[in-house]
Short mmCIF file of N, CA and C in Angstrom, two decimals:
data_model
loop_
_atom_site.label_atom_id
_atom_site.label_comp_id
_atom_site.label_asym_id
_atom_site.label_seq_id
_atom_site.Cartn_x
_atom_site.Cartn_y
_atom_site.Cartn_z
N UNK A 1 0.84 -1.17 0.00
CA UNK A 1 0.00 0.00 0.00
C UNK A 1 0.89 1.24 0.00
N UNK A 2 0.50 1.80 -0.90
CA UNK A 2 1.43 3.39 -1.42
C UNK A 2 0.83 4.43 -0.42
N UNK A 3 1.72 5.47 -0.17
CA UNK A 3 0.71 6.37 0.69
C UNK A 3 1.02 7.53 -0.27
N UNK A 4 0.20 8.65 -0.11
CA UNK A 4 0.03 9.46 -1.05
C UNK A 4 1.43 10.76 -0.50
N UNK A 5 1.99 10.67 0.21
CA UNK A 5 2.98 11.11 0.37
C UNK A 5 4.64 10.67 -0.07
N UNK A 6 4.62 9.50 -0.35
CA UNK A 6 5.63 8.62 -1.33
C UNK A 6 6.23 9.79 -2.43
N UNK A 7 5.82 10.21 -3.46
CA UNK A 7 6.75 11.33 -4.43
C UNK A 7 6.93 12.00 -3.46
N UNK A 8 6.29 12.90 -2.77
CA UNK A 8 6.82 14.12 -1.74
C UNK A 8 7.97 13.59 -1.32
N UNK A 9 8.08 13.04 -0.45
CA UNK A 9 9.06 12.09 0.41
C UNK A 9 10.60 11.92 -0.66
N UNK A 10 9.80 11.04 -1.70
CA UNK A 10 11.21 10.49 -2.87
C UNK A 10 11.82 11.95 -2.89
N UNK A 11 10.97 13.39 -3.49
CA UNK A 11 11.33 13.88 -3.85
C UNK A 11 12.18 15.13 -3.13
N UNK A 12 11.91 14.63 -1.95
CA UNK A 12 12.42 15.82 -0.54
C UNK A 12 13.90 15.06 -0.74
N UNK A 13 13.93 13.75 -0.75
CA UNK A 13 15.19 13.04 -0.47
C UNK A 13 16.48 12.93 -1.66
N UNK A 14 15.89 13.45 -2.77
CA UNK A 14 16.81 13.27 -3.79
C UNK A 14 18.23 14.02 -3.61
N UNK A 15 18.33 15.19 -3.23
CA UNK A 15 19.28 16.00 -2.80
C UNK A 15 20.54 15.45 -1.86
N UNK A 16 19.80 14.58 -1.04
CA UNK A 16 20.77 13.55 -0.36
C UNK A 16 20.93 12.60 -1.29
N UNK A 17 20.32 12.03 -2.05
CA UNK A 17 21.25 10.89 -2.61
C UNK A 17 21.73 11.31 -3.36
N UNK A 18 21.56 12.28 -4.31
CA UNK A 18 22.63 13.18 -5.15
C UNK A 18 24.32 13.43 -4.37
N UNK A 19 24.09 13.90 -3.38
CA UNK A 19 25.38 14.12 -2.53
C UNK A 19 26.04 13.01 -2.16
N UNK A 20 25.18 11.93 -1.94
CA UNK A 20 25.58 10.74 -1.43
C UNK A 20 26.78 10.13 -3.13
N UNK A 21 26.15 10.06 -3.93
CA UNK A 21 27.23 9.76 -5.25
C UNK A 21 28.24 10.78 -5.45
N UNK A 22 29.56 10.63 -5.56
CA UNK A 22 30.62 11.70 -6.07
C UNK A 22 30.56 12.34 -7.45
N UNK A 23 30.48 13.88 -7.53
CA UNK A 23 30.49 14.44 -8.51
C UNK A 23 31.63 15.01 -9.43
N UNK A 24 32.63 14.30 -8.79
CA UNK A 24 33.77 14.29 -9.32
C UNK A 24 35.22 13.43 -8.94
N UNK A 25 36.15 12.77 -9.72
CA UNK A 25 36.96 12.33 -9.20
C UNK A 25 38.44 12.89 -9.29
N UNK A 26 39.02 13.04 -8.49
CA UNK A 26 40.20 13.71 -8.23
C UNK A 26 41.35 12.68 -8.80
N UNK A 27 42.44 13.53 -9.41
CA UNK A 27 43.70 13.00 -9.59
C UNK A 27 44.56 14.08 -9.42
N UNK A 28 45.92 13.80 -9.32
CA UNK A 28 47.07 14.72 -8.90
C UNK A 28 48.38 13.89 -9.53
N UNK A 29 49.21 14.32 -10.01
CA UNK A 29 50.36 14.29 -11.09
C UNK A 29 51.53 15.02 -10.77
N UNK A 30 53.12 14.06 -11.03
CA UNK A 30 54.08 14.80 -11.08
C UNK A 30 54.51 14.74 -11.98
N UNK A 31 55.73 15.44 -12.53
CA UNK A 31 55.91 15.79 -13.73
C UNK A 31 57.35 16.17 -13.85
N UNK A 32 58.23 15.49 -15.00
CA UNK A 32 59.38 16.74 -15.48
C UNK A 32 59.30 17.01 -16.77
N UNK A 33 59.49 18.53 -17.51
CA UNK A 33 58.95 19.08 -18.76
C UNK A 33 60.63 19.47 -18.94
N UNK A 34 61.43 18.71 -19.91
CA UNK A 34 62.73 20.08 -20.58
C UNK A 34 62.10 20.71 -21.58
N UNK A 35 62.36 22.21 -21.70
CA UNK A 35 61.58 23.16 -22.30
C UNK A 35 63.05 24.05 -22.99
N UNK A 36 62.35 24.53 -24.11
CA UNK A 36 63.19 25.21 -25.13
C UNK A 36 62.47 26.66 -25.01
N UNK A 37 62.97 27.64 -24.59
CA UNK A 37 62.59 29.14 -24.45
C UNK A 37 63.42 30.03 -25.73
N UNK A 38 62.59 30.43 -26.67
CA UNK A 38 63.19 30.80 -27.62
C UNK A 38 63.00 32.30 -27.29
N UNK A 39 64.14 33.01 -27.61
CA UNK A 39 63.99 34.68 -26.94
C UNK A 39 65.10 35.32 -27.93
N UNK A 40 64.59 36.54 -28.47
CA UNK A 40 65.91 36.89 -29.57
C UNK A 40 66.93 35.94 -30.49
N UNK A 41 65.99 35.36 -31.06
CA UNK A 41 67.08 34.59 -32.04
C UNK A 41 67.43 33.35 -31.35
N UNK A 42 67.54 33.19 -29.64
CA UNK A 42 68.20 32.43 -29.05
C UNK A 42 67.38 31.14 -28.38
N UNK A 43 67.62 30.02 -28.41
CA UNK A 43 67.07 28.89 -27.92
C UNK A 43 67.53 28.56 -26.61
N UNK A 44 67.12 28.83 -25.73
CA UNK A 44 67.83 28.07 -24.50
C UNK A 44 67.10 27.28 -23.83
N UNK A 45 67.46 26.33 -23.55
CA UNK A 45 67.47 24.83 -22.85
C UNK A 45 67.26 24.57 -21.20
N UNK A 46 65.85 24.94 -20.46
CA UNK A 46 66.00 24.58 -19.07
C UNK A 46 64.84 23.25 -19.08
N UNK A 47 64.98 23.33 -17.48
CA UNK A 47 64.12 22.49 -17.21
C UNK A 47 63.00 22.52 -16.13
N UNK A 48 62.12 21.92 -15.43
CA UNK A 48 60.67 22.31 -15.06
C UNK A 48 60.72 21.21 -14.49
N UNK A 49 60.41 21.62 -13.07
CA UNK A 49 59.29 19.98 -12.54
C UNK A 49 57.81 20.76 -11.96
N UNK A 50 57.12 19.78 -12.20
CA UNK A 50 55.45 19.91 -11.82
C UNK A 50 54.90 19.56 -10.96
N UNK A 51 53.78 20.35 -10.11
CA UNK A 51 53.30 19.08 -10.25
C UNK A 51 51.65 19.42 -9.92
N UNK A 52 50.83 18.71 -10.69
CA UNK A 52 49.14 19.46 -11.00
C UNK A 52 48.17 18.65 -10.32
N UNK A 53 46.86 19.22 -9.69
CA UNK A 53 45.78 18.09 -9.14
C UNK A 53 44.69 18.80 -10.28
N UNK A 54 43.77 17.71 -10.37
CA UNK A 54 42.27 18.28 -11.32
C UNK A 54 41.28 16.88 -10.62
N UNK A 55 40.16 17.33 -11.36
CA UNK A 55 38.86 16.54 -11.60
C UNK A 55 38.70 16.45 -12.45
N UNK A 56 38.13 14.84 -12.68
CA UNK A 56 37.18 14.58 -14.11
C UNK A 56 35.60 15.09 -13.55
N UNK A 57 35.09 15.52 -14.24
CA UNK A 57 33.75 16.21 -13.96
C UNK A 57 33.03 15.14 -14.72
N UNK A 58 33.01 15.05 -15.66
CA UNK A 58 32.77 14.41 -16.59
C UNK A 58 33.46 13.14 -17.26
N UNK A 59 33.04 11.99 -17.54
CA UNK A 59 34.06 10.75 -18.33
C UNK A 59 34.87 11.77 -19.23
N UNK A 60 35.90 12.11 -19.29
CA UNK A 60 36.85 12.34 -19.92
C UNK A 60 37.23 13.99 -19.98
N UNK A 61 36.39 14.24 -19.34
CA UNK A 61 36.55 15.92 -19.51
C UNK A 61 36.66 16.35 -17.82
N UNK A 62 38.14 17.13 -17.99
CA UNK A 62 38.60 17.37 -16.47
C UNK A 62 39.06 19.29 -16.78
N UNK A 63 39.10 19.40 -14.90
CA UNK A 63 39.63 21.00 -14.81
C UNK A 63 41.02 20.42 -13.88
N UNK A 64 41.92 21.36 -14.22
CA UNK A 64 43.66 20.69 -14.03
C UNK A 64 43.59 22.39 -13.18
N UNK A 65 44.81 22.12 -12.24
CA UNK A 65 45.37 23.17 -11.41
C UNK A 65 46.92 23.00 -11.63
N UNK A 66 48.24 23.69 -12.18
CA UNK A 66 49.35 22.95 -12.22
C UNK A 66 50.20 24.24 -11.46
N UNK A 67 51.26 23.63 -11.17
CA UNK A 67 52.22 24.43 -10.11
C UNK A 67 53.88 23.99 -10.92
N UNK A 68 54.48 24.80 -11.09
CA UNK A 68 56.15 24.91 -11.76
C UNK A 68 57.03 25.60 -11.49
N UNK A 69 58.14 24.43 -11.11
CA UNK A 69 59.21 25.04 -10.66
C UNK A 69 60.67 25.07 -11.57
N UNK A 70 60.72 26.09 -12.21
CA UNK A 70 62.25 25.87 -13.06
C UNK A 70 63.20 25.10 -12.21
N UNK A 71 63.99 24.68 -12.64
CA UNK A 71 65.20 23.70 -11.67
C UNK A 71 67.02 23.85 -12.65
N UNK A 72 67.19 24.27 -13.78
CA UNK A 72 68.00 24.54 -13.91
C UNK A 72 67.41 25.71 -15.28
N UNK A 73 68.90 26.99 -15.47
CA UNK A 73 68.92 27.65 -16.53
C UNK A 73 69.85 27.67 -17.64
N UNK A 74 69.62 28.25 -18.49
CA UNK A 74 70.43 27.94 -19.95
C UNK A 74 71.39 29.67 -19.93
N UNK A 75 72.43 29.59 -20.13
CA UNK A 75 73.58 30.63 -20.63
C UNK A 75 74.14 30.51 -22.08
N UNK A 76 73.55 32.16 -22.81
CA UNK A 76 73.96 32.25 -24.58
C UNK A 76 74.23 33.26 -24.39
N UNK A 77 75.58 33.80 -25.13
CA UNK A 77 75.63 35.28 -25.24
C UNK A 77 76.03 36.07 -24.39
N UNK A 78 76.30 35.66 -23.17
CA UNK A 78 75.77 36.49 -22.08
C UNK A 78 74.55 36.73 -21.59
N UNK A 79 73.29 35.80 -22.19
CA UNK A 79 72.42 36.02 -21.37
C UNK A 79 72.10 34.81 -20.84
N UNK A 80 71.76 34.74 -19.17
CA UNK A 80 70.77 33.86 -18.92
C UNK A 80 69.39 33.54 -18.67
N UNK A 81 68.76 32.89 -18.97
CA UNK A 81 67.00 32.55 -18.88
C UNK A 81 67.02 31.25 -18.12
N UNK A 82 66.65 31.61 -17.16
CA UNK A 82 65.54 30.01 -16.43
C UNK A 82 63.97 30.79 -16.49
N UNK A 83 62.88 29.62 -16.77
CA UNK A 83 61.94 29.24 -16.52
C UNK A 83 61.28 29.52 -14.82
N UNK A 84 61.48 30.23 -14.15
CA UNK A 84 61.77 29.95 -12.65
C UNK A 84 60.09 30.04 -12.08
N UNK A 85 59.10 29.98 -12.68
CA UNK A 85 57.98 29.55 -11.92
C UNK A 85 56.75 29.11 -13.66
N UNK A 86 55.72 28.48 -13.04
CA UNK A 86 54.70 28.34 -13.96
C UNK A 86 53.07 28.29 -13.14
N UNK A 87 51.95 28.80 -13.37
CA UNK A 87 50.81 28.51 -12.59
C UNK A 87 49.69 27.97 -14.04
N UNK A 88 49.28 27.44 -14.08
CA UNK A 88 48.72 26.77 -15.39
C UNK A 88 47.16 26.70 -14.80
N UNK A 89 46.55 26.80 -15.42
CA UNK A 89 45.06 26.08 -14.19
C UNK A 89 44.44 25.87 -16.41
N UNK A 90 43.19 25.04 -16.40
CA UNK A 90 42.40 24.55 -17.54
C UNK A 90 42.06 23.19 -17.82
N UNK A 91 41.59 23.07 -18.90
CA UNK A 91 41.03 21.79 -18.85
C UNK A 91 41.38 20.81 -20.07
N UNK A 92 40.89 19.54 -19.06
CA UNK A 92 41.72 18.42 -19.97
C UNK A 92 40.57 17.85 -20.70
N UNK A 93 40.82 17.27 -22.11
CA UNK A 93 39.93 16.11 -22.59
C UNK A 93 40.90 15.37 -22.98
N UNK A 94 40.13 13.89 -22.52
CA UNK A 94 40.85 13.08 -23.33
C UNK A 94 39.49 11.63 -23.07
N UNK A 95 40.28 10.85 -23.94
CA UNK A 95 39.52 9.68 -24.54
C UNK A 95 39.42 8.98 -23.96
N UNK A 96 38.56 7.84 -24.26
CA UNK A 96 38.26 6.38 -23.03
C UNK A 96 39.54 5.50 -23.67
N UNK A 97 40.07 4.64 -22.84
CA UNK A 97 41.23 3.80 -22.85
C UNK A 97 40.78 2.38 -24.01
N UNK A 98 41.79 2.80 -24.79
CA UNK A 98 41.67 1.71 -25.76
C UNK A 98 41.77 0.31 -25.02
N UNK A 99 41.94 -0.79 -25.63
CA UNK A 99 41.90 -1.96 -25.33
C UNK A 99 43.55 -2.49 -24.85
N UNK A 100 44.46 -1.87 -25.37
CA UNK A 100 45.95 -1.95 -24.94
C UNK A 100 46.55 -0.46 -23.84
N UNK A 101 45.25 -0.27 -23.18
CA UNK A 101 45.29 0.97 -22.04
C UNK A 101 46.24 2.36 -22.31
N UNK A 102 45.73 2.49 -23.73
CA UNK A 102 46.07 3.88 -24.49
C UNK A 102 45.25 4.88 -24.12
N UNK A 103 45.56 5.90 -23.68
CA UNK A 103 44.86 6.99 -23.99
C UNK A 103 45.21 8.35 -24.87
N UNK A 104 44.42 9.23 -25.72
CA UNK A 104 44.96 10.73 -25.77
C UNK A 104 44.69 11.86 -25.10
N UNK A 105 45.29 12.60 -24.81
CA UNK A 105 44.46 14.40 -24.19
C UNK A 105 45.13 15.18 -24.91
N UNK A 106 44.37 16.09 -24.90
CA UNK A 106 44.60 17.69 -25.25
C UNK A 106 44.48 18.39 -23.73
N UNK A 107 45.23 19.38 -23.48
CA UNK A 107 44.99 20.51 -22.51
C UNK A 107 45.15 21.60 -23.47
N UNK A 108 44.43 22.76 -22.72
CA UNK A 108 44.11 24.26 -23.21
C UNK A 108 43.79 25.33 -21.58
N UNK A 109 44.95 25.66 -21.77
CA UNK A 109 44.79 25.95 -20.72
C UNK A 109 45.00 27.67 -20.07
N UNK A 110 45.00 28.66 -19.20
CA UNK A 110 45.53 29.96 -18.70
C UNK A 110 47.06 29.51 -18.37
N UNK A 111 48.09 30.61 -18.55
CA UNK A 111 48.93 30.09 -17.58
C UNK A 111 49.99 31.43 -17.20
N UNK A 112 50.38 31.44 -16.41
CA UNK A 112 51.01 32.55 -15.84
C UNK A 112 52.34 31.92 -15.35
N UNK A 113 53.69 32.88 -16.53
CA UNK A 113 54.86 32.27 -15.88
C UNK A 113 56.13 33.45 -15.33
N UNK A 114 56.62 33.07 -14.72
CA UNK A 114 57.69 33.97 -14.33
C UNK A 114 59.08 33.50 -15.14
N UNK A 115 59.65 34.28 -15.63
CA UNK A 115 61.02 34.28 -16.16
C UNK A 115 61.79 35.08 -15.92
N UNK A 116 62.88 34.30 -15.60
CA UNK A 116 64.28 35.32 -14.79
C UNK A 116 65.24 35.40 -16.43
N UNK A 117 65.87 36.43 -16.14
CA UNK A 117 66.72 36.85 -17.27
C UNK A 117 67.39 37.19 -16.73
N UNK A 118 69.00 37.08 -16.90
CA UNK A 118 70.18 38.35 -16.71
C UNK A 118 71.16 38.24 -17.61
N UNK A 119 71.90 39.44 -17.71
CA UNK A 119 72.42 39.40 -18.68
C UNK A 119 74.13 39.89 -17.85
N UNK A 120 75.39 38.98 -18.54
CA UNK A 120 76.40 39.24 -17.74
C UNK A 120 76.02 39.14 -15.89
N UNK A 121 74.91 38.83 -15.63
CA UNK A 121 75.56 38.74 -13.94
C UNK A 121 74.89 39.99 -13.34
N UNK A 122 74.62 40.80 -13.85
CA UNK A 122 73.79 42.07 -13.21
C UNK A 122 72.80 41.96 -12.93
N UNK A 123 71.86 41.13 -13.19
CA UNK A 123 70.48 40.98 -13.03
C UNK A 123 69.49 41.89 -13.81
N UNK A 124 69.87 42.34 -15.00
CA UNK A 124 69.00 42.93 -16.13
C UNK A 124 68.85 42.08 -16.83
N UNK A 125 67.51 41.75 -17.48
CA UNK A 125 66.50 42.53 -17.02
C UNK A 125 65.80 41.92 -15.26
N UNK A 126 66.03 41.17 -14.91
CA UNK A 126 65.52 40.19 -13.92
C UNK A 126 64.49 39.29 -14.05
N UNK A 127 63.71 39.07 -13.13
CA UNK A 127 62.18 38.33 -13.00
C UNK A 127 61.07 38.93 -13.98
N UNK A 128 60.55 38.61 -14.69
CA UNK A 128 59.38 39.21 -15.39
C UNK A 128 58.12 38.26 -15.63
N UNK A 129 56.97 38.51 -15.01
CA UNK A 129 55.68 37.85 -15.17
C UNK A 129 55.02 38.28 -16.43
N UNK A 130 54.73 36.91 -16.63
CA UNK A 130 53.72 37.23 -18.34
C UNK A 130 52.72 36.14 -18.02
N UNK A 131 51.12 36.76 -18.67
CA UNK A 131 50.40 35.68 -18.98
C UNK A 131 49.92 35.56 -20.45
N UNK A 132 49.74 34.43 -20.60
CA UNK A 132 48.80 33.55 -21.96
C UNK A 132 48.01 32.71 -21.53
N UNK A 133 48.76 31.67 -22.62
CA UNK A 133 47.61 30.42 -22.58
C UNK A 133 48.73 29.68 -23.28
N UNK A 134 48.35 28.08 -22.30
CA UNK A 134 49.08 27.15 -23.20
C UNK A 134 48.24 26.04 -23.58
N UNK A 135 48.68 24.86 -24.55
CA UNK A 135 48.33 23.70 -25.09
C UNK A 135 48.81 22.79 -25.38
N UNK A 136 48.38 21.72 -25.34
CA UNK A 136 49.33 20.53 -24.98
C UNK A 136 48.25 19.62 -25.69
N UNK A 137 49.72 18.36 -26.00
CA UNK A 137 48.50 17.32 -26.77
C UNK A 137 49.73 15.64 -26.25
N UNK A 138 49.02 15.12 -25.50
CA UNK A 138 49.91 13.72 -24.99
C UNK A 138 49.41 12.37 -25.40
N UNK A 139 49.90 11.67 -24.83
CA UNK A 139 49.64 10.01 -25.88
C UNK A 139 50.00 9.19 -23.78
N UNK A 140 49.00 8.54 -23.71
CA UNK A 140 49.28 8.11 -21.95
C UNK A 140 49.50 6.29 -22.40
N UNK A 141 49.72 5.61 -21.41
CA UNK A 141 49.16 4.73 -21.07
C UNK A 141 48.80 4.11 -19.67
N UNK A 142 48.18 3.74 -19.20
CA UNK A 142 47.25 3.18 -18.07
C UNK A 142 48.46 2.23 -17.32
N UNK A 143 48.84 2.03 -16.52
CA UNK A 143 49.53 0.75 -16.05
C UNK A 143 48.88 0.18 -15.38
N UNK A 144 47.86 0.66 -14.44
CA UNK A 144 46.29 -0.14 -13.76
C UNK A 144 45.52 0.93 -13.75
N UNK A 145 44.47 0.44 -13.07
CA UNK A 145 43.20 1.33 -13.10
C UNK A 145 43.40 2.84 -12.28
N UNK A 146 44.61 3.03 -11.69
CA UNK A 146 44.56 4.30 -11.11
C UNK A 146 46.15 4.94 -11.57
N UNK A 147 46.71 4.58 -12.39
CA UNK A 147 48.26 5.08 -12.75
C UNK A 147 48.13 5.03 -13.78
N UNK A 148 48.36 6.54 -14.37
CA UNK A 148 48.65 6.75 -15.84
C UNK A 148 50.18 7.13 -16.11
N UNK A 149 50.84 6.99 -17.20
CA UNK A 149 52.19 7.44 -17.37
C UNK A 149 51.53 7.99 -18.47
N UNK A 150 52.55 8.94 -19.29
CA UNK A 150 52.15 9.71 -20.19
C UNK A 150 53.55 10.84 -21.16
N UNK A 151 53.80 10.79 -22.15
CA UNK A 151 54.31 12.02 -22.59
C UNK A 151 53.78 13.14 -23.22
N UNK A 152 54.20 14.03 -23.39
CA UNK A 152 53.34 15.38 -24.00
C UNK A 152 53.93 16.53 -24.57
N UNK A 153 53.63 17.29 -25.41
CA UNK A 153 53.87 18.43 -26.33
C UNK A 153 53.32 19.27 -25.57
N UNK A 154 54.34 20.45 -24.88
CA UNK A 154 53.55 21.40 -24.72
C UNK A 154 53.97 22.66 -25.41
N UNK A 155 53.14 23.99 -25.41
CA UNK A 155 53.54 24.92 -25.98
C UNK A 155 52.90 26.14 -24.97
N UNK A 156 53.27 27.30 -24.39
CA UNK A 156 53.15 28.29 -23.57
C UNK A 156 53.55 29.45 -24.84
N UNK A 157 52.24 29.98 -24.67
CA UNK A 157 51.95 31.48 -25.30
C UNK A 157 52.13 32.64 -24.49
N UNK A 158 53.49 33.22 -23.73
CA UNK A 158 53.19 33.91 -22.67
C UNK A 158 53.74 35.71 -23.06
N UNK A 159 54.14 35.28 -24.06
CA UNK A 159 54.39 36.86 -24.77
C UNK A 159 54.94 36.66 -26.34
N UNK A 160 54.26 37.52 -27.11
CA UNK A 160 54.54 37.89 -28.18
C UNK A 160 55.92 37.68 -28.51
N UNK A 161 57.08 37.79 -28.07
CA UNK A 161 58.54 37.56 -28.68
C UNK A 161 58.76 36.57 -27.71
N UNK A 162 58.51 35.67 -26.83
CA UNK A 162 58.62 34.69 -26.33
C UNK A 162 57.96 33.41 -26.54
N UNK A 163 58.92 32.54 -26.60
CA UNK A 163 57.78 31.08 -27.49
C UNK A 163 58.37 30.15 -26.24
N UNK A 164 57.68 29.26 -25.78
CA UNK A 164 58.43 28.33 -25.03
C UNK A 164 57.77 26.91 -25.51
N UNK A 165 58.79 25.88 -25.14
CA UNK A 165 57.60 24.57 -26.03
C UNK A 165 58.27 23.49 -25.04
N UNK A 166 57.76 22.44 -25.00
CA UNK A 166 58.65 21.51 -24.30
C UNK A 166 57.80 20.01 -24.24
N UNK A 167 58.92 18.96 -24.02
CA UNK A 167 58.07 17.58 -23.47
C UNK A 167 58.12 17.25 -22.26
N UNK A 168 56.99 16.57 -21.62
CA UNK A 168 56.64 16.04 -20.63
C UNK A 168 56.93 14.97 -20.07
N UNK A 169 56.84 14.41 -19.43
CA UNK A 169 57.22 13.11 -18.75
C UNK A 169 56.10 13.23 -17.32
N UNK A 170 55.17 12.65 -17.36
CA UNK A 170 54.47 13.08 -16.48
C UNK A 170 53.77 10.97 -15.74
N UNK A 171 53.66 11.45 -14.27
CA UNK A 171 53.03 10.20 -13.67
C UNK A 171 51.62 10.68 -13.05
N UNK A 172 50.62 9.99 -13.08
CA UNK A 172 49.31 10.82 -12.42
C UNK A 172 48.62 9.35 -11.68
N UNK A 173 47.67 9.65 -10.80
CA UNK A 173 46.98 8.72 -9.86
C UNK A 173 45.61 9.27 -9.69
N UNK A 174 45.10 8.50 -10.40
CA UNK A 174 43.73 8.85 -9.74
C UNK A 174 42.95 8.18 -8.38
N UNK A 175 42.30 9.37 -8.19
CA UNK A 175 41.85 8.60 -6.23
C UNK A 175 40.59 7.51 -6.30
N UNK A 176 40.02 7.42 -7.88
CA UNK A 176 38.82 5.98 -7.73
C UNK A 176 39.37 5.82 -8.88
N UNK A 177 38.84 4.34 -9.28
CA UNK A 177 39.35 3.72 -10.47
C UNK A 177 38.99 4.37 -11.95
N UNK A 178 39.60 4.66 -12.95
CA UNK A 178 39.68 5.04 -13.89
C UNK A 178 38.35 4.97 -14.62
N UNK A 179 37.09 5.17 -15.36
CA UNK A 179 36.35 4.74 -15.90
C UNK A 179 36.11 5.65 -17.46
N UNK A 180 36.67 5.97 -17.92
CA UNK A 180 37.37 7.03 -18.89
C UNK A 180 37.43 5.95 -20.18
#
């Protein structure tokens, strides 16, 4: 016997079982990127470690938070350039895992980096913050249901006469099993 309060009831309660299922699953990633900073004619060679947390919101569609730390700089000319910070935040897509636990992504992302310059030892020009946007396109594979390995193309748009590009080497964990 139904009582005529049954939908009311279902429908008072949905809000809790909504909350009760997770609306997102968390992963977090470390990372080393060597990166080529092209500046006046000149290519120089540092390097970057990472390291980013996001959510999949969605099967395959995530928002990424990333954090970068230059770790060594390149000397041409008399000038030097390190990489010496990165803040990245945007979002990832990528594909459901093939049958040999392949995956692809793209990121597109904001990113705000700091670059140290000096030239001869004086510290001209010094630290300088720039923002863009960067993009990235990687090839992963799965090693179980919560460890991805992965390499990647990235490219940072952070000023008009500055190009920076680099590959990845990145490890990530997700906190529930993969379903992507």
């Amino acid at each position: 016997m139904h009582s005529r309060f049954t939908p009311l009831i279902l429908l008072l309660s949905a809000p809790a079982v909504c909350l009760a299922a997770p609306i997102a699953t968390p992963y977090v990633g470390v990372a080393y990127e060597q990166q080529s900073i092209s500046l006046s004619d000149n290519d120089f060679d540092t390097g970057m470690f990472t390291v980013h947390a996001g959510a999949w919101l969605w099967e395959g569609i995530g928002l990424e938070l990333e954090l970068g730390k230059g770790i060594d700089d390149d000397k041409q000319n008399g000038v030097s350039v390190e990489h010496a910070s990165l803040l990245r935040y945007g979002l990832r897509l990528q594909t459901p895992s093939t049958p040999n636990q392949t995956v692809l992504y793209v990121l597109f992302s904001g990113a705000t980096s700091k670059l140290g310059m000096q030239t001869a030892g004086d510290g001209i020009p010094g630290n300088n913050s720039f923002n863009g946007y960067h993009a990235g396109i990687g090839i992963g594979t799965q090693l179980n249901s919560k460890v991805q390995l992965d390499l990647s193309y990235n490219n940072y748009q952070v000023d008009e006469s500055i190009d920076v590009t680099g590959f990845r080497l990145n490890i990530e964990y997700t906190f529930a099993a993969l379903k992507r």
